[in-house]
PDB file of N, CA and C in Angstrom:
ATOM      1  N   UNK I   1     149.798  42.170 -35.532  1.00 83.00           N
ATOM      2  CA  UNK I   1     149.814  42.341 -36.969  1.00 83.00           C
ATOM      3  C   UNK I   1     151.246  42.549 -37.493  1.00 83.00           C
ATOM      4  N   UNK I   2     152.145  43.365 -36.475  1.00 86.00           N
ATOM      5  CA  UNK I   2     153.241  43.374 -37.082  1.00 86.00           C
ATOM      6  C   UNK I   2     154.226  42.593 -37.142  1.00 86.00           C
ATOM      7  N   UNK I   3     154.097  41.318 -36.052  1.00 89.00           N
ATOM      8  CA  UNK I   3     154.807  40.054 -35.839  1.00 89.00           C
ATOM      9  C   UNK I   3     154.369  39.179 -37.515  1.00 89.00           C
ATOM     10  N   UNK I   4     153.046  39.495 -37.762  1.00 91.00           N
ATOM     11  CA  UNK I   4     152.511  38.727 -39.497  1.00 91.00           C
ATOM     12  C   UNK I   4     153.394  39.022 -40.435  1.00 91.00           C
ATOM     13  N   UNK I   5     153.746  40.368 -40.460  1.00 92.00           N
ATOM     14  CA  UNK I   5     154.137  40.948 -41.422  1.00 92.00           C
ATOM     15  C   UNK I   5     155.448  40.864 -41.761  1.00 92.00           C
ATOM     16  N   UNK I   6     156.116  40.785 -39.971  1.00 91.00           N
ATOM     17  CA  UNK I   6     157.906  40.536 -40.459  1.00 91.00           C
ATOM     18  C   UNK I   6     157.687  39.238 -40.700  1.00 91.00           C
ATOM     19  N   UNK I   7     157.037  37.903 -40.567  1.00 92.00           N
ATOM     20  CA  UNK I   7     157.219  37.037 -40.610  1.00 92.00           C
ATOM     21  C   UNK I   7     157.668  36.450 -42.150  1.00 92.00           C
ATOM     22  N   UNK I   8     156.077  37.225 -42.573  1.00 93.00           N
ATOM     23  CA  UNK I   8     155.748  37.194 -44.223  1.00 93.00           C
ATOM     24  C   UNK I   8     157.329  37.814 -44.990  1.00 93.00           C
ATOM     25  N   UNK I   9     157.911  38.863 -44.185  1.00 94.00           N
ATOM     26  CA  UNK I   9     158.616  39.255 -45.202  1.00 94.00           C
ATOM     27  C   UNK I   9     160.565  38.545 -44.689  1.00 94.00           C
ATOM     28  N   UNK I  10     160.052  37.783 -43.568  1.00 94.00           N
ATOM     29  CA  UNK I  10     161.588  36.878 -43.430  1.00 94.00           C
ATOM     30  C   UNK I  10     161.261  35.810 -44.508  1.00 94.00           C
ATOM     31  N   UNK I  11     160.282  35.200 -44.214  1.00 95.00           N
ATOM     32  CA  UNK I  11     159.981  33.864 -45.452  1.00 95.00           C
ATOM     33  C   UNK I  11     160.434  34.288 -46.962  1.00 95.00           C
ATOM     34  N   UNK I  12     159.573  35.286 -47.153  1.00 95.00           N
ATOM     35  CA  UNK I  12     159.811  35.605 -48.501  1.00 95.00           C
ATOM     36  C   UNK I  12     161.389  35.791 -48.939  1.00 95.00           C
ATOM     37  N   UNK I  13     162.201  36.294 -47.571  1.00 93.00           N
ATOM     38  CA  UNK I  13     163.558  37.177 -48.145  1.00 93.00           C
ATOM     39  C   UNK I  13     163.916  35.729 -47.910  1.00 93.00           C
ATOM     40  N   UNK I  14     163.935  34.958 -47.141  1.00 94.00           N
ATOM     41  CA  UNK I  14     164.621  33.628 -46.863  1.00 94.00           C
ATOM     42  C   UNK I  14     164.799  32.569 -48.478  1.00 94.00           C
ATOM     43  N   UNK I  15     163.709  32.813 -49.005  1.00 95.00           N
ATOM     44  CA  UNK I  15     162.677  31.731 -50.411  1.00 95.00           C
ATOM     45  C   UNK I  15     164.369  32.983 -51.303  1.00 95.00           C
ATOM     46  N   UNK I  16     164.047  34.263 -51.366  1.00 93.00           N
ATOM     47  CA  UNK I  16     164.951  34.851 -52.831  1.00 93.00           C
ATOM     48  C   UNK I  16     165.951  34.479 -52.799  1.00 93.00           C
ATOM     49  N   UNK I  17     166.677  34.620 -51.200  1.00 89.00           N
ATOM     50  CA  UNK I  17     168.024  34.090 -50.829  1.00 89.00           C
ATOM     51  C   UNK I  17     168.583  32.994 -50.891  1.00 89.00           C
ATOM     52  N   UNK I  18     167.617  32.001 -50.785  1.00 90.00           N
ATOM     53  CA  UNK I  18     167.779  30.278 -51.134  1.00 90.00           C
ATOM     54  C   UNK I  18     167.911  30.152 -52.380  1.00 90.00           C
ATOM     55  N   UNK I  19     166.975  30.961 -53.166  1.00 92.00           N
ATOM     56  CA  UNK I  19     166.764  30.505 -54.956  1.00 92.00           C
ATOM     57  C   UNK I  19     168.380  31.441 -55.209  1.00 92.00           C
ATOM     58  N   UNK I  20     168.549  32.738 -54.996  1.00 88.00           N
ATOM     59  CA  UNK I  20     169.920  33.395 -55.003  1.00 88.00           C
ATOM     60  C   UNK I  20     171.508  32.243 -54.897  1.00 88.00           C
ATOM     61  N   UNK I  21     170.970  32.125 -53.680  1.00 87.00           N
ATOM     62  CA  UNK I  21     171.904  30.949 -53.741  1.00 87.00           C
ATOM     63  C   UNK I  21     172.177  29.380 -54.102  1.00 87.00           C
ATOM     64  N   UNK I  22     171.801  29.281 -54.931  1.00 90.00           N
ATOM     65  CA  UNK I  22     171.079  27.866 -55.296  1.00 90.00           C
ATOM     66  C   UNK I  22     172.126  28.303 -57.143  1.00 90.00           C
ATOM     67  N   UNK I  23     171.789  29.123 -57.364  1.00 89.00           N
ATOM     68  CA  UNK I  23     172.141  29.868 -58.485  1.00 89.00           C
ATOM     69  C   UNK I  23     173.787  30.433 -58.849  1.00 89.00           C
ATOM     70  N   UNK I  24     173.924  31.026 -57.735  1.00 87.00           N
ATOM     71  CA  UNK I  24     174.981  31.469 -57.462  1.00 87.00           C
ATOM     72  C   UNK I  24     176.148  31.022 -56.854  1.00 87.00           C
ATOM     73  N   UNK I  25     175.733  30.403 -55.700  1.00 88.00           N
ATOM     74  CA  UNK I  25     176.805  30.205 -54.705  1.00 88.00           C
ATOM     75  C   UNK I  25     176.575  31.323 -53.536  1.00 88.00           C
ATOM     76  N   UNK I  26     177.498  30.967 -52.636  1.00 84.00           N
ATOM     77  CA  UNK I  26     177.639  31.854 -51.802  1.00 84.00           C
ATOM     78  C   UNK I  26     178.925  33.061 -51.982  1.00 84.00           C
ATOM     79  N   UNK I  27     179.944  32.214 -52.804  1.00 88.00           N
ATOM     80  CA  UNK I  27     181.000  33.161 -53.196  1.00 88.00           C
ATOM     81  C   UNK I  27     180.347  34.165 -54.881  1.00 88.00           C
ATOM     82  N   UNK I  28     179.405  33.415 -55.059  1.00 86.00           N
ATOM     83  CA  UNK I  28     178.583  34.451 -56.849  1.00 86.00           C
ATOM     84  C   UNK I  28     178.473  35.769 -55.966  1.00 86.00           C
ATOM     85  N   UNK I  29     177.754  35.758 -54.863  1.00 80.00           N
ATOM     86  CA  UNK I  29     177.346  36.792 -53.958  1.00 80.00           C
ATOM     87  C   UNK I  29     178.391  37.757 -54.296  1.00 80.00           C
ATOM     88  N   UNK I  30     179.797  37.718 -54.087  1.00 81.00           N
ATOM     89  CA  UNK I  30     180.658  38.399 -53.965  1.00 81.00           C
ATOM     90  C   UNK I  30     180.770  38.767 -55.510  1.00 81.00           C
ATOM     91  N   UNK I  31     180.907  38.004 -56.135  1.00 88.00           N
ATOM     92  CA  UNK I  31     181.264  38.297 -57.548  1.00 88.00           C
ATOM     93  C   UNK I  31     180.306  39.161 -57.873  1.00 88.00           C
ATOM     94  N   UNK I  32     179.483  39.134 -57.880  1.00 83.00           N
ATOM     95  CA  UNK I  32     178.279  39.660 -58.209  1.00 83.00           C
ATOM     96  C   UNK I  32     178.134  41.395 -57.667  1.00 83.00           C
ATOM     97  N   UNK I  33     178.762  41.154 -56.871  1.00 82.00           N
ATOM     98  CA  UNK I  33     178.763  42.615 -56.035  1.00 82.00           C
ATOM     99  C   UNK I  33     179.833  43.654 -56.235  1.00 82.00           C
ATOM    100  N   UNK I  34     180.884  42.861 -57.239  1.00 87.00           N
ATOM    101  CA  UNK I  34     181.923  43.834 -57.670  1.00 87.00           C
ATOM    102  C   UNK I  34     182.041  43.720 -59.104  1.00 87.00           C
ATOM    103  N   UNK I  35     180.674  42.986 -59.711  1.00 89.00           N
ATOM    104  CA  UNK I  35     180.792  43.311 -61.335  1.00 89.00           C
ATOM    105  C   UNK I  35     180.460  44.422 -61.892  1.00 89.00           C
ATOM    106  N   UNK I  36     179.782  45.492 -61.369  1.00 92.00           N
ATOM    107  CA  UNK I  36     180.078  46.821 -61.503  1.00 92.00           C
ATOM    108  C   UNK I  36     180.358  47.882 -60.472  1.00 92.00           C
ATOM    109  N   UNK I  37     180.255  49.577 -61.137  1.00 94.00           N
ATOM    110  CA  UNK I  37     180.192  50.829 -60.226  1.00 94.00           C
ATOM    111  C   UNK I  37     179.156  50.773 -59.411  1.00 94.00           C
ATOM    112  N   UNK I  38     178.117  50.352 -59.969  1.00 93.00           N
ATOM    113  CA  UNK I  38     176.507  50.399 -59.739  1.00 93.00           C
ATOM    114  C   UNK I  38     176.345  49.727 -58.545  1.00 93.00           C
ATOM    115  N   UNK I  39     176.703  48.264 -58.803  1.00 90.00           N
ATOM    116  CA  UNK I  39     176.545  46.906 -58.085  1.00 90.00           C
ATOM    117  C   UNK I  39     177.634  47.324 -56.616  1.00 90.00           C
ATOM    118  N   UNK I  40     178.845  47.992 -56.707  1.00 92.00           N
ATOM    119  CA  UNK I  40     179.570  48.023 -55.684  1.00 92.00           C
ATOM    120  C   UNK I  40     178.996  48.978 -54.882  1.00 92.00           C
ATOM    121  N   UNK I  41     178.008  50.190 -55.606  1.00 94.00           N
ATOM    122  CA  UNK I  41     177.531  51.003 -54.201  1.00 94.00           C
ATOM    123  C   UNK I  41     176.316  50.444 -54.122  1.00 94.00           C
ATOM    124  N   UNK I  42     175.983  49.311 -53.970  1.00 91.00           N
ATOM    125  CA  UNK I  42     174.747  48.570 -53.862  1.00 91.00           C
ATOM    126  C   UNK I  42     174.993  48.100 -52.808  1.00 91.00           C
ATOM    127  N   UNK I  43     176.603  47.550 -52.910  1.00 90.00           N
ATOM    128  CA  UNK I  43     176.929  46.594 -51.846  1.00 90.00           C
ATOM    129  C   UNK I  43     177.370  47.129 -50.640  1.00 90.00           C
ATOM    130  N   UNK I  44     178.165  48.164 -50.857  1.00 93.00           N
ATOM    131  CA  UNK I  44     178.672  49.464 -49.811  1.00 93.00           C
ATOM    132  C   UNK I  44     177.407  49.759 -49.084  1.00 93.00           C
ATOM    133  N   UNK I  45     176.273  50.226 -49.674  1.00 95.00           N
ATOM    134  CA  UNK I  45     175.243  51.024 -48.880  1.00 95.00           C
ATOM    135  C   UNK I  45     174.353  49.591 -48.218  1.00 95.00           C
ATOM    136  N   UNK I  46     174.514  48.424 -48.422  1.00 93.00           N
ATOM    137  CA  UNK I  46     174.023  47.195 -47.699  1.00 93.00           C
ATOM    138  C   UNK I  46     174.826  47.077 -46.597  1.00 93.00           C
ATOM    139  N   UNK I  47     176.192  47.008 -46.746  1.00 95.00           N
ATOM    140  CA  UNK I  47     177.489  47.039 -45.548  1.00 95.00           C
ATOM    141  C   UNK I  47     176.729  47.848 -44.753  1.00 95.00           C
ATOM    142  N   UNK I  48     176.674  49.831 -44.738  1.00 97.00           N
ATOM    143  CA  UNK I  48     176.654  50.477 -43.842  1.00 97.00           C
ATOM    144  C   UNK I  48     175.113  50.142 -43.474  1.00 97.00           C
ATOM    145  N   UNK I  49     174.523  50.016 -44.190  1.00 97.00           N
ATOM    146  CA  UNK I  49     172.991  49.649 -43.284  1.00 97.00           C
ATOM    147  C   UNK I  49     172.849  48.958 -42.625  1.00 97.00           C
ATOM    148  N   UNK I  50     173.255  47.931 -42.713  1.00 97.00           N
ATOM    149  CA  UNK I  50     173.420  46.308 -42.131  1.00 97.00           C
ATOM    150  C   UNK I  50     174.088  46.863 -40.849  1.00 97.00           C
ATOM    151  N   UNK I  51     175.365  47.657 -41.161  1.00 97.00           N
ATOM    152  CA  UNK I  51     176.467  47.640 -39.997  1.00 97.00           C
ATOM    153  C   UNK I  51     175.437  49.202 -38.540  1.00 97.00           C
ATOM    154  N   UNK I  52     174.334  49.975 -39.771  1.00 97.00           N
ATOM    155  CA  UNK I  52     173.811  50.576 -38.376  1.00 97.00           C
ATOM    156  C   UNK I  52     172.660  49.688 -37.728  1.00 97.00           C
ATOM    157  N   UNK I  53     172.062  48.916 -38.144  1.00 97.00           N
ATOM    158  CA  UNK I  53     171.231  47.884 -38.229  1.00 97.00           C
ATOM    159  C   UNK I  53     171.758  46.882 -36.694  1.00 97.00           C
ATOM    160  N   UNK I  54     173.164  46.632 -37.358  1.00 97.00           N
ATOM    161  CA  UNK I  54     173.625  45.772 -35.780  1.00 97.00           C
ATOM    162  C   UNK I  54     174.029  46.567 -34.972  1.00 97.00           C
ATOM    163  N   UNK I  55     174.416  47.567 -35.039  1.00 97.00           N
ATOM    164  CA  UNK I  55     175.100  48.617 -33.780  1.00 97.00           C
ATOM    165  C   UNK I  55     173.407  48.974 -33.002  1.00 97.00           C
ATOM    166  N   UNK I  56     172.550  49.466 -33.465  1.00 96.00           N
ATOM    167  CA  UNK I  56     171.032  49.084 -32.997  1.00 96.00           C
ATOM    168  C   UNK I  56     170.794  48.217 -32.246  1.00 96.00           C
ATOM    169  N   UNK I  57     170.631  47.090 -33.004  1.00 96.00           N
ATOM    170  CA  UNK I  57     170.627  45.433 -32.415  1.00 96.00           C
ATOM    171  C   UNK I  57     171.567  45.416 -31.030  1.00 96.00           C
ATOM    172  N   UNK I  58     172.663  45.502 -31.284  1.00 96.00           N
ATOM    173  CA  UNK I  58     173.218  45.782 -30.250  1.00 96.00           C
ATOM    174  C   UNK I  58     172.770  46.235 -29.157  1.00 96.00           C
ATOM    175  N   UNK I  59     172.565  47.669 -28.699  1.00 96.00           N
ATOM    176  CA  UNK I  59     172.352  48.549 -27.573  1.00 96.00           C
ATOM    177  C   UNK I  59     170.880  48.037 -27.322  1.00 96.00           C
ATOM    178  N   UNK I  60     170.193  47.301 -28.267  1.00 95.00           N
ATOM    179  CA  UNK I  60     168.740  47.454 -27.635  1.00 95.00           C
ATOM    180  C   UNK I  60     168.982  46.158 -26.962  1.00 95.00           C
ATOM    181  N   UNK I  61     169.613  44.978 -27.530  1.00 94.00           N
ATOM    182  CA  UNK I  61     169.425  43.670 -26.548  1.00 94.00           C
ATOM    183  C   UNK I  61     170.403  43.988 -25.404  1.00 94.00           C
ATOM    184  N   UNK I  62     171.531  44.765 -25.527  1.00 94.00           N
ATOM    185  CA  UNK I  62     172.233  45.194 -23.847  1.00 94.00           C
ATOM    186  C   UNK I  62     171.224  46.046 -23.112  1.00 94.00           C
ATOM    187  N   UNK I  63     170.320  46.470 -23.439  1.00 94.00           N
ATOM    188  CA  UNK I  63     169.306  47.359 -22.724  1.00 94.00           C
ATOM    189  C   UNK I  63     168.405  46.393 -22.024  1.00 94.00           C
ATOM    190  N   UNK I  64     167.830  45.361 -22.681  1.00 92.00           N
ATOM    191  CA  UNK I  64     166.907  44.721 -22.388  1.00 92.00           C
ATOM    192  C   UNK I  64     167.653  42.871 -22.077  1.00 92.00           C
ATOM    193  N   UNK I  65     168.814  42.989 -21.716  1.00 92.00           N
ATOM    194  CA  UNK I  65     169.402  41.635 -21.830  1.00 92.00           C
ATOM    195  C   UNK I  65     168.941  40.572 -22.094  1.00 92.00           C
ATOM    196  N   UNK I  66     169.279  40.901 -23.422  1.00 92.00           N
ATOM    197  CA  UNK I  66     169.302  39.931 -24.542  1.00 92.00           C
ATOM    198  C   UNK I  66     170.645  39.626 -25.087  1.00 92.00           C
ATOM    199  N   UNK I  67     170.489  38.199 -25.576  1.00 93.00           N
ATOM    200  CA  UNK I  67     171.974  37.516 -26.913  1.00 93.00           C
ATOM    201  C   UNK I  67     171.531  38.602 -28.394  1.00 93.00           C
ATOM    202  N   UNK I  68     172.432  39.069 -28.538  1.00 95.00           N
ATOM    203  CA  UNK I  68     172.216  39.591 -29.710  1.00 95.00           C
ATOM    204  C   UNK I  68     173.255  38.748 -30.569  1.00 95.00           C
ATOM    205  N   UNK I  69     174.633  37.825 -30.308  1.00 96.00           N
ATOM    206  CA  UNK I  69     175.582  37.261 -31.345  1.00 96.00           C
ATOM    207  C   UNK I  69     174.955  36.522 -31.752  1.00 96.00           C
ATOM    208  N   UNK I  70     173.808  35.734 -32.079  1.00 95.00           N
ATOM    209  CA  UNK I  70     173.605  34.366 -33.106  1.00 95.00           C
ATOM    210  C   UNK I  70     172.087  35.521 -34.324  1.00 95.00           C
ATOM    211  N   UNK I  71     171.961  36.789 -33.732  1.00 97.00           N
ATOM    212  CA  UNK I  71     171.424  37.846 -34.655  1.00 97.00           C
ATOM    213  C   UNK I  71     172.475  38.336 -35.466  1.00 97.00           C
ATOM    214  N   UNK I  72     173.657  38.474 -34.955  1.00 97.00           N
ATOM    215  CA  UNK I  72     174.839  39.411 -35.774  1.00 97.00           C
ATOM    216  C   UNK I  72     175.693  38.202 -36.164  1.00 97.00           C
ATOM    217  N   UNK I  73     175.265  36.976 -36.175  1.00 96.00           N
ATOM    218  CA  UNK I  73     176.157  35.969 -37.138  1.00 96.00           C
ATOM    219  C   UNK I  73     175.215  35.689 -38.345  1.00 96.00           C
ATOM    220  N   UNK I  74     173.863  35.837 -37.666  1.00 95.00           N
ATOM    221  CA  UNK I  74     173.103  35.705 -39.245  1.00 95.00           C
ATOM    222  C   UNK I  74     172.845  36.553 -39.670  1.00 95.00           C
ATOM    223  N   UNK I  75     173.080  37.903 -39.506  1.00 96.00           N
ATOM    224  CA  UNK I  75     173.383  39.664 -40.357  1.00 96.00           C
ATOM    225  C   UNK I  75     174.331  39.526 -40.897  1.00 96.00           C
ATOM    226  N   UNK I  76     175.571  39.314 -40.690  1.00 94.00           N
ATOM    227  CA  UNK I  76     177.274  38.530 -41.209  1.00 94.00           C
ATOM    228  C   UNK I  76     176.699  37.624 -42.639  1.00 94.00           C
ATOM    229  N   UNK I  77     175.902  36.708 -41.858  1.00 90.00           N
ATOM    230  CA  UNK I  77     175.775  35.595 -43.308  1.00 90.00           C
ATOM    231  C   UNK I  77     174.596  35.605 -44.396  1.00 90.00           C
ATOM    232  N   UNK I  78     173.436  36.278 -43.923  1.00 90.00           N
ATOM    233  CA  UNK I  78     172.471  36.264 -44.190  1.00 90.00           C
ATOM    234  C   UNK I  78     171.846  37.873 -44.645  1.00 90.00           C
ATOM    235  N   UNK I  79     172.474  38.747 -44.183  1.00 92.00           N
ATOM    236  CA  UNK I  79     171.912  40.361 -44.572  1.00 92.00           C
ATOM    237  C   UNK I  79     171.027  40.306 -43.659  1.00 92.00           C
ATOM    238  N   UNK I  80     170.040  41.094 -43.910  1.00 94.00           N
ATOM    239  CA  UNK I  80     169.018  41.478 -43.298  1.00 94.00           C
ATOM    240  C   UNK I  80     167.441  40.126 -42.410  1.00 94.00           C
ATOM    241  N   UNK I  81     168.263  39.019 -43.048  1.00 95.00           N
ATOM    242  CA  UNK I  81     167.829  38.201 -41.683  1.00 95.00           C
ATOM    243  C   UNK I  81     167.753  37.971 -40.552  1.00 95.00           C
ATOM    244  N   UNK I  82     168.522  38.502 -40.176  1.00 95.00           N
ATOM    245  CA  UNK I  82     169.473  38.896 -38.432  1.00 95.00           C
ATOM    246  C   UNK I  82     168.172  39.711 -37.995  1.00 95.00           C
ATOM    247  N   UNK I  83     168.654  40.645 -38.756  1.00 96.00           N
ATOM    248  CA  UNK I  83     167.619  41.843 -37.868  1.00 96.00           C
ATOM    249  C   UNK I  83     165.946  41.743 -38.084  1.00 96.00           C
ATOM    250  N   UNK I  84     165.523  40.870 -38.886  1.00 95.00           N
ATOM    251  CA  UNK I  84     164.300  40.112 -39.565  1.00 95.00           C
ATOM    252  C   UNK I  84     163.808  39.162 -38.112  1.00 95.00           C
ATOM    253  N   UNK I  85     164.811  38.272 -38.090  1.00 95.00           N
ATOM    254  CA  UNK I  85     164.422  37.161 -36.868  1.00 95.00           C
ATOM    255  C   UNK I  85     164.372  38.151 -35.717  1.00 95.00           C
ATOM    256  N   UNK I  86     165.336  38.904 -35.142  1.00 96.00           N
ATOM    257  CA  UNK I  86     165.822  39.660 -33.873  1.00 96.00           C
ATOM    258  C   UNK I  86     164.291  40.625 -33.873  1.00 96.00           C
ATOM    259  N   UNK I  87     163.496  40.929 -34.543  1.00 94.00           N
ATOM    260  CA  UNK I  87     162.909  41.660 -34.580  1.00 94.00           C
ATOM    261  C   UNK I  87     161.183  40.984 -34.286  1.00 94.00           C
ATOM    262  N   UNK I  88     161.396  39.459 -35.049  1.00 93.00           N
ATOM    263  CA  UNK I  88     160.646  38.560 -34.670  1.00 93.00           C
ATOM    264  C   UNK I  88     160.197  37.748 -33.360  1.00 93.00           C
ATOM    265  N   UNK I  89     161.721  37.912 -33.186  1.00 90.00           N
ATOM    266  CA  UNK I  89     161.333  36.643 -31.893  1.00 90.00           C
ATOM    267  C   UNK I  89     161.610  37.486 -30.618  1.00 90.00           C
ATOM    268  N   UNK I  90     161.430  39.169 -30.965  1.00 82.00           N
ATOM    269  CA  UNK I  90     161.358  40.089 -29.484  1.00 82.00           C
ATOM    270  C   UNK I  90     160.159  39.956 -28.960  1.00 82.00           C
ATOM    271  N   UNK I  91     159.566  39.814 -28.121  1.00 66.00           N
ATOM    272  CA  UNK I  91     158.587  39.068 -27.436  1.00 66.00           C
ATOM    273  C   UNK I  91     157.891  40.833 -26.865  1.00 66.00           C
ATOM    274  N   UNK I  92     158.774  41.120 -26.675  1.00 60.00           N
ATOM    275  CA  UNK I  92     158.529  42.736 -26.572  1.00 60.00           C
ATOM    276  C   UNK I  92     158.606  44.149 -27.282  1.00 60.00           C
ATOM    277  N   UNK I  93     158.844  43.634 -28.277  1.00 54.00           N
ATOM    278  CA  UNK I  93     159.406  45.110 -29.106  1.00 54.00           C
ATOM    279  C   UNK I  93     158.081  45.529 -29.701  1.00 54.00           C
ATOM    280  N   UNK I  94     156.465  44.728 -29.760  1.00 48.00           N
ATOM    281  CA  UNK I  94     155.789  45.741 -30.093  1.00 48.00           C
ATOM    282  C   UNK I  94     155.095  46.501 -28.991  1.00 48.00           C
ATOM    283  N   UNK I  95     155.399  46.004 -27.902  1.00 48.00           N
ATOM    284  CA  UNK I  95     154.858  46.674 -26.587  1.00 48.00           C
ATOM    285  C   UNK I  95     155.947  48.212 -26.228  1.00 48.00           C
ATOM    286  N   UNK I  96     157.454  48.116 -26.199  1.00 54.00           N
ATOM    287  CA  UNK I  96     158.541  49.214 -26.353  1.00 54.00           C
ATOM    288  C   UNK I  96     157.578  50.079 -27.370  1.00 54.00           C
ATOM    289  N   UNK I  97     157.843  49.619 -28.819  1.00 52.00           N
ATOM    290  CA  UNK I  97     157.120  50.712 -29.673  1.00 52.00           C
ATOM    291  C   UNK I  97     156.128  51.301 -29.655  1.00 52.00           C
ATOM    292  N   UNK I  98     155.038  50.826 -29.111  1.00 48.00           N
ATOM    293  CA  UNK I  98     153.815  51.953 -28.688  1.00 48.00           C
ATOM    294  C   UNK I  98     154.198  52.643 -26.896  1.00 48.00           C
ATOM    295  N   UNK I  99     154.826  52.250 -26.527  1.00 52.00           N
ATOM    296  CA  UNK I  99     155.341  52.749 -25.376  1.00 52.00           C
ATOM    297  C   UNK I  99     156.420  54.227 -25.249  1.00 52.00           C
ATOM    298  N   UNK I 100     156.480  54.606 -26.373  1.00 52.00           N
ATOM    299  CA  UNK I 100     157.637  55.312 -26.955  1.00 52.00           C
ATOM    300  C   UNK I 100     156.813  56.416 -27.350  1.00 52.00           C
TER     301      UNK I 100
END
């Protein structure tokens, strides 16, 4: 059920991010993120999440040897896709989590 659910919610973030960028650009992104006070700690608190998000990503695929760089190039380009797919295509991570 929970493999449904990230799935549902990579598609969906994938569909805002396409229409986002379709709109914008990829450089609007930026603009967009320093047109205000508001908007810049929007973007700051996405940085540090994102950035504990891959330090995570990290230690769990060196634990379980796994590639985690083509997850932390699409966290880099994509936000929270990285860790969306990485979370998807663990073949094991809902077996770890009730194991815990």
């Amino acid at each position: 059920m929970a493999k449904i659910i990230l799935g549902c919610v990579l598609i969906d973030f994938l569909g805002v991010t396409g229409w986002a960028l379709s709109h914008h650009g990829f450089a609007g992104f930026f603009t967009a993120l320093s047109a205000s006070p508001a908007a810049i700690a929007v973007g700051a608190d996405l940085v540090i999440a994102l950035g504990l998000i891959t330090v995570w990503m990290w230690r769990d695929a060196k634990a379980h040897d796994r590639s985690v760089l083509p997850y932390v190039g699409l966290t880099a380009a994509l936000g929270s896709v990285g860790p969306l797919a990485y979370l998807l295509l663990d073949d094991e991570a809902g077996v770890r989590s009730r194991t815990r």
